[in-house]
Coordinates of N, CA and C in Angstrom, one line a residue:
D1 N 6.6 23.5 28.4 CA 5.5 22.8 29.0 C 4.9 21.9 28.0
F2 N 5.3 20.6 28.3 CA 4.7 19.5 27.4 C 3.3 19.1 27.4
E3 N 2.5 19.5 28.7 CA 1.2 19.3 28.7 C 0.5 20.5 27.7
R4 N 0.8 21.6 27.6 CA 0.4 22.6 27.1 C 0.7 22.2 25.4
A5 N 2.0 21.8 25.1 CA 2.2 21.4 24.0 C 1.5 20.4 23.1
L6 N 1.1 19.4 24.1 CA 0.3 18.3 23.7 C -1.2 18.8 23.4
E7 N -1.7 19.7 24.2 CA -3.0 20.2 23.7 C -3.1 21.1 22.6
L8 N -1.9 21.9 22.5 CA -2.0 22.7 21.2 C -1.9 21.8 20.1
Y9 N -0.9 20.5 20.0 CA -0.8 19.7 19.0 C -2.1 19.0 18.7
H10 N -2.9 18.7 19.7 CA -4.3 18.0 19.5 C -5.3 19.0 18.7
L11 N -5.0 20.4 19.0 CA -5.9 21.4 18.6 C -5.4 21.5 17.0
S12 N -4.0 21.5 16.5 CA -3.9 21.4 15.2 C -4.1 20.3 14.7
A13 N -4.2 19.2 15.3 CA -4.4 17.9 14.5 C -6.0 18.0 14.3
K14 N -6.6 18.7 14.9 CA -8.1 18.7 14.6 C -8.6 19.4 13.1
H15 N -7.5 20.3 12.9 CA -7.4 21.0 11.6 C -6.5 20.4 10.5
E16 N -6.2 19.0 10.8 CA -5.5 18.0 9.9 C -4.2 18.5 9.6
H17 N -3.4 19.1 10.7 CA -2.0 19.8 10.5 C -1.1 18.5 10.3
A18 N -0.5 18.3 9.4 CA 0.3 17.0 9.1 C 1.5 17.1 10.2
G19 N 2.2 18.1 10.5 CA 3.1 18.2 11.7 C 2.6 17.9 12.7
A20 N 1.4 18.3 13.2 CA 0.9 17.9 14.4 C 0.7 16.4 14.7
F21 N 0.4 15.8 13.6 CA 0.1 14.2 13.6 C 1.4 13.7 14.0
Y22 N 2.5 14.1 13.3 CA 4.1 13.4 13.8 C 4.2 14.1 15.1
A23 N 4.1 14.9 15.6 CA 4.4 15.5 16.9 C 3.5 14.6 17.9
L24 N 2.3 14.4 17.7 CA 1.7 13.8 18.5 C 2.1 12.1 18.5
G25 N 2.6 11.8 17.3 CA 3.2 10.3 17.6 C 4.4 10.3 18.3
I26 N 5.2 11.3 18.3 CA 6.4 11.3 19.1 C 6.2 11.7 20.8
F27 N 5.3 12.5 20.9 CA 4.7 12.8 22.3 C 4.3 11.5 23.0
Y28 N 3.4 10.8 22.3 CA 2.8 9.5 22.8 C 3.7 8.2 23.0
L29 N 4.7 8.4 21.8 CA 5.4 7.5 22.0 C 6.8 7.5 23.1
H30 N 6.8 8.7 23.5 CA 8.0 9.2 24.7 C 7.0 9.4 25.8
G31 N 5.8 9.5 26.2 CA 4.9 10.0 27.0 C 5.0 11.3 27.3
L32 N 5.3 12.3 26.8 CA 5.5 13.8 26.9 C 4.2 14.4 27.2
G33 N 4.1 14.9 28.4 CA 2.8 15.8 28.8 C 1.7 14.8 29.1
M34 N 2.2 13.5 29.6 CA 1.1 12.4 30.0 C 1.8 11.6 31.0
E35 N 1.1 10.9 31.5 CA 1.4 9.9 32.6 C 2.2 9.0 32.2
Q36 N 2.0 8.3 31.1 CA 2.9 7.2 30.4 C 2.7 7.0 28.8
A37 N 3.9 6.8 28.5 CA 3.8 6.5 26.9 C 2.6 5.5 26.4
N38 N 2.1 5.8 25.2 CA 1.1 4.6 24.8 C 1.6 4.5 23.3
A39 N 2.2 3.5 23.1 CA 3.0 3.1 21.7 C 1.8 2.9 20.3
E40 N 0.7 2.4 21.1 CA -0.5 2.0 20.2 C -1.1 3.2 19.5
T41 N -1.3 4.3 20.4 CA -1.6 5.5 19.9 C -0.6 6.5 19.3
A42 N 0.6 6.2 19.6 CA 1.6 6.9 18.8 C 1.8 6.4 17.3
I43 N 1.8 5.1 17.1 CA 1.5 4.4 15.8 C 0.4 4.9 15.2
V44 N -0.8 5.2 15.8 CA -1.9 5.7 15.0 C -1.4 7.1 14.4
W45 N -1.1 7.7 15.2 CA -0.6 9.4 14.9 C 0.5 9.3 13.5
L46 N 1.5 8.4 14.1 CA 2.7 8.3 13.0 C 1.8 7.9 11.5
K47 N 0.9 6.9 11.6 CA 0.4 6.6 10.3 C -0.2 7.7 9.6
R48 N -1.0 8.4 10.5 CA -1.8 9.6 10.1 C -0.6 10.5 9.4
A49 N 0.4 10.8 10.0 CA 1.5 11.8 9.5 C 2.0 11.3 8.3
A50 N 2.2 9.8 8.2 CA 2.6 9.4 6.9 C 1.5 9.3 5.8
D51 N 0.4 9.2 6.1 CA -0.6 9.4 5.0 C -0.8 10.7 4.6
K52 N -0.2 11.9 5.1 CA 0.1 13.2 4.8 C 1.2 13.7 4.4
N53 N 2.3 12.6 4.1 CA 3.4 12.6 3.3 C 4.5 13.4 4.3
V54 N 4.4 13.1 5.5 CA 5.5 13.3 6.5 C 6.6 12.4 6.2
A55 N 7.6 12.8 5.8 CA 9.0 11.5 5.3 C 9.5 11.3 6.7
K56 N 9.5 12.0 8.0 CA 10.1 11.2 9.2 C 9.2 10.2 9.6
A57 N 7.7 10.3 9.5 CA 7.1 9.4 9.9 C 7.0 8.1 9.2
H58 N 7.2 8.5 7.8 CA 7.6 7.1 7.0 C 8.8 6.4 7.5
H59 N 10.0 7.1 7.8 CA 11.1 6.4 8.5 C 10.8 6.0 9.5
L60 N 10.4 6.7 10.4 CA 10.1 5.8 11.9 C 9.2 4.6 11.7
L61 N 8.2 4.7 11.0 CA 7.3 3.6 11.0 C 8.1 2.5 10.3
G62 N 9.0 2.8 9.3 CA 9.7 1.7 8.8 C 10.6 0.8 9.7
K63 N 11.3 1.7 10.7 CA 12.2 1.2 11.6 C 11.2 0.3 12.6
Y64 N 10.0 0.8 12.8 CA 9.1 -0.2 13.6 C 8.9 -1.7 13.0
Y65 N 8.6 -1.4 11.7 CA 8.3 -2.7 11.0 C 9.5 -3.5 10.7
L66 N 10.4 -2.9 10.5 CA 11.7 -3.7 10.5 C 12.1 -4.4 11.6
A67 N 12.1 -3.9 12.6 CA 12.5 -4.3 13.9 C 11.5 -5.4 14.4
G68 N 10.1 -5.1 14.3 CA 9.1 -5.9 15.0 C 9.3 -6.2 16.1
G69 N 8.5 -6.8 16.8 CA 8.8 -6.9 18.4 C 7.9 -5.9 19.1
E70 N 8.2 -5.6 20.2 CA 7.5 -4.8 21.4 C 8.2 -3.4 20.8
A71 N 7.2 -2.5 21.0 CA 7.1 -0.9 21.0 C 6.6 -0.5 21.9
G72 N 7.1 0.0 22.9 CA 6.4 0.4 24.0 C 5.6 -0.6 24.7
M73 N 4.4 -0.8 24.5 CA 3.6 -1.6 25.4 C 2.8 -2.5 24.2
M74 N 3.1 -2.4 23.2 CA 2.4 -3.2 22.1 C 3.1 -3.9 21.3
M75 N 2.9 -4.9 20.6 CA 3.5 -5.8 19.8 C 3.4 -5.5 18.3
I76 N 4.5 -5.3 17.6 CA 4.3 -4.8 16.2 C 4.9 -6.1 15.3
A77 N 4.0 -6.9 14.2 CA 4.7 -7.4 13.5 C 5.9 -7.2 12.6
Q78 N 6.7 -7.9 12.5 CA 7.8 -7.6 11.5 C 7.3 -7.7 10.4
D79 N 7.5 -6.7 9.4 CA 7.0 -6.8 7.8 C 8.2 -6.0 7.2
I80 N 9.1 -6.9 6.7 CA 10.2 -6.2 5.9 C 9.7 -5.3 4.7
E81 N 8.6 -5.9 4.0 CA 8.1 -5.3 2.7 C 7.6 -3.9 3.1
K82 N 6.9 -3.8 4.1 CA 6.4 -2.6 4.5 C 7.6 -1.6 5.0
A83 N 8.4 -2.2 5.7 CA 9.6 -1.3 6.1 C 10.3 -0.6 4.8
K84 N 10.6 -1.5 4.0 CA 11.2 -1.3 2.9 C 10.5 0.0 2.0
V85 N 9.2 -0.3 1.7 CA 8.3 0.7 1.2 C 8.5 2.2 2.0
C86 N 8.3 2.1 3.5 CA 8.2 3.3 4.1 C 9.5 4.1 3.6
F87 N 10.7 3.3 4.0 CA 12.0 3.9 3.6 C 12.3 4.4 2.4
E88 N 11.5 3.6 1.2 CA 11.8 4.3 0.0 C 10.9 5.4 -0.3
T89 N 9.7 5.5 0.4 CA 8.9 6.6 0.2 C 9.5 7.9 1.2
A90 N 10.0 7.5 2.3 CA 10.9 8.7 2.8 C 12.0 9.1 2.1
V91 N 13.0 8.3 1.3 CA 13.7 8.8 0.1 C 13.2 9.7 -0.8
E92 N 12.4 9.3 -1.2 CA 11.7 10.0 -2.4 C 11.1 11.1 -1.9
Q93 N 10.8 11.5 -0.6 CA 10.3 12.5 -0.2 C 11.7 13.4 0.4
G94 N 12.6 13.0 0.2 CA 14.0 13.9 0.3 C 14.3 13.6 1.8
F95 N 14.1 12.7 2.5 CA 14.6 12.6 3.9 C 15.9 11.7 4.0
A96 N 17.2 12.7 4.3 CA 18.4 11.9 4.0 C 18.4 10.7 5.0
P97 N 18.1 11.0 6.2 CA 18.7 9.5 6.9 C 17.8 8.3 6.3
A98 N 17.0 8.3 5.7 CA 16.2 6.9 5.1 C 17.2 6.4 4.3
L99 N 18.3 7.3 3.7 CA 18.9 6.8 2.6 C 20.1 5.7 3.3
H100 N 20.4 6.4 4.4 CA 21.3 5.5 5.3 C 20.8 4.2 5.7
T101 N 19.3 4.4 5.8 CA 18.6 3.3 6.5 C 18.5 2.1 5.6
L102 N 18.2 2.7 4.3 CA 18.3 1.6 3.0 C 19.4 1.1 2.8
A103 N 20.4 1.8 2.8 CA 21.9 1.3 2.4 C 22.0 0.2 3.4
L104 N 22.0 0.5 4.8 CA 22.1 -0.9 5.6 C 21.2 -2.0 5.5
L105 N 19.9 -2.0 5.1 CA 19.1 -2.9 4.7 C 19.5 -3.9 3.5
Y106 N 20.2 -2.8 2.5 CA 20.7 -3.8 1.4 C 22.1 -4.4 1.6
F107 N 22.9 -3.7 2.7 CA 24.1 -4.0 2.9 C 23.8 -5.4 3.6
H108 N 22.9 -5.6 4.8 CA 22.7 -6.8 5.6 C 21.7 -7.7 4.8
G109 N 20.9 -7.3 3.9 CA 19.9 -8.2 3.4 C 18.9 -8.4 4.3
A110 N 17.7 -8.9 3.9 CA 16.8 -9.3 4.8 C 16.0 -10.5 4.1
G111 N 16.5 -11.3 4.0 CA 15.8 -12.7 3.5 C 15.7 -12.4 2.0
S112 N 14.4 -12.9 1.6 CA 14.2 -13.2 0.0 C 13.3 -12.0 -0.3
I113 N 12.8 -11.2 0.7 CA 12.3 -9.8 0.4 C 13.4 -8.7 -0.1
V114 N 14.4 -8.5 0.7 CA 15.7 -7.8 0.5 C 16.7 -8.5 0.2
P115 N 17.0 -9.2 -0.8 CA 18.6 -9.7 -0.8 C 19.5 -8.8 -0.7
Q116 N 20.5 -9.2 0.2 CA 21.8 -8.4 0.3 C 22.2 -7.9 -1.2
D117 N 22.6 -6.6 -1.5 CA 23.0 -6.4 -2.6 C 24.0 -5.1 -2.4
L118 N 25.2 -5.2 -2.4 CA 26.3 -4.4 -2.1 C 26.3 -3.3 -3.1
P119 N 26.3 -3.3 -4.2 CA 26.2 -2.1 -5.3 C 24.9 -1.2 -4.8
K120 N 24.0 -1.7 -4.6 CA 22.7 -0.8 -4.2 C 23.0 -0.2 -2.8
A121 N 23.6 -1.1 -2.0 CA 23.9 -0.2 -0.4 C 24.9 1.1 -1.0
V122 N 25.7 0.8 -1.7 CA 26.7 1.9 -2.0 C 26.0 3.0 -2.5
E123 N 25.3 2.7 -3.7 CA 24.4 3.7 -4.3 C 23.7 4.7 -3.5
Y124 N 22.9 4.1 -2.5 CA 22.4 5.0 -1.5 C 23.1 5.6 -0.7
L125 N 24.2 5.1 -0.2 CA 25.3 5.7 0.6 C 25.9 6.9 -0.1
T126 N 26.0 7.0 -1.4 CA 26.5 7.9 -2.1 C 25.5 9.1 -3.0
R127 N 24.3 8.9 -2.7 CA 23.3 9.9 -3.1 C 23.4 11.1 -2.6

């Protein structure tokens, strides 16, 4: 029951539970337990989770910053530097999927902020 889960996550969030912050971000992102998704609220919850060192939140926020554009019903400005920092933070926190994401970032490069660096891409893939 998504509505009940949403209610319980809000209760946990009132007690500053980092996992609840992340879960609420996902619930709002996908509209679980509510009439429609709310990307703006989702981003707020994901940022709160990231502030509590939830690696998955850093990684997901990094993906939004990397892509830019529309996220649900709101526009997110592309910010390659923020994306890179989010991915690096997720890696430092042991979130393995962020290694792959960083490897792709260095494999393709992103302008002057993240120049293409194949040895660095390989390094992230082989960690």
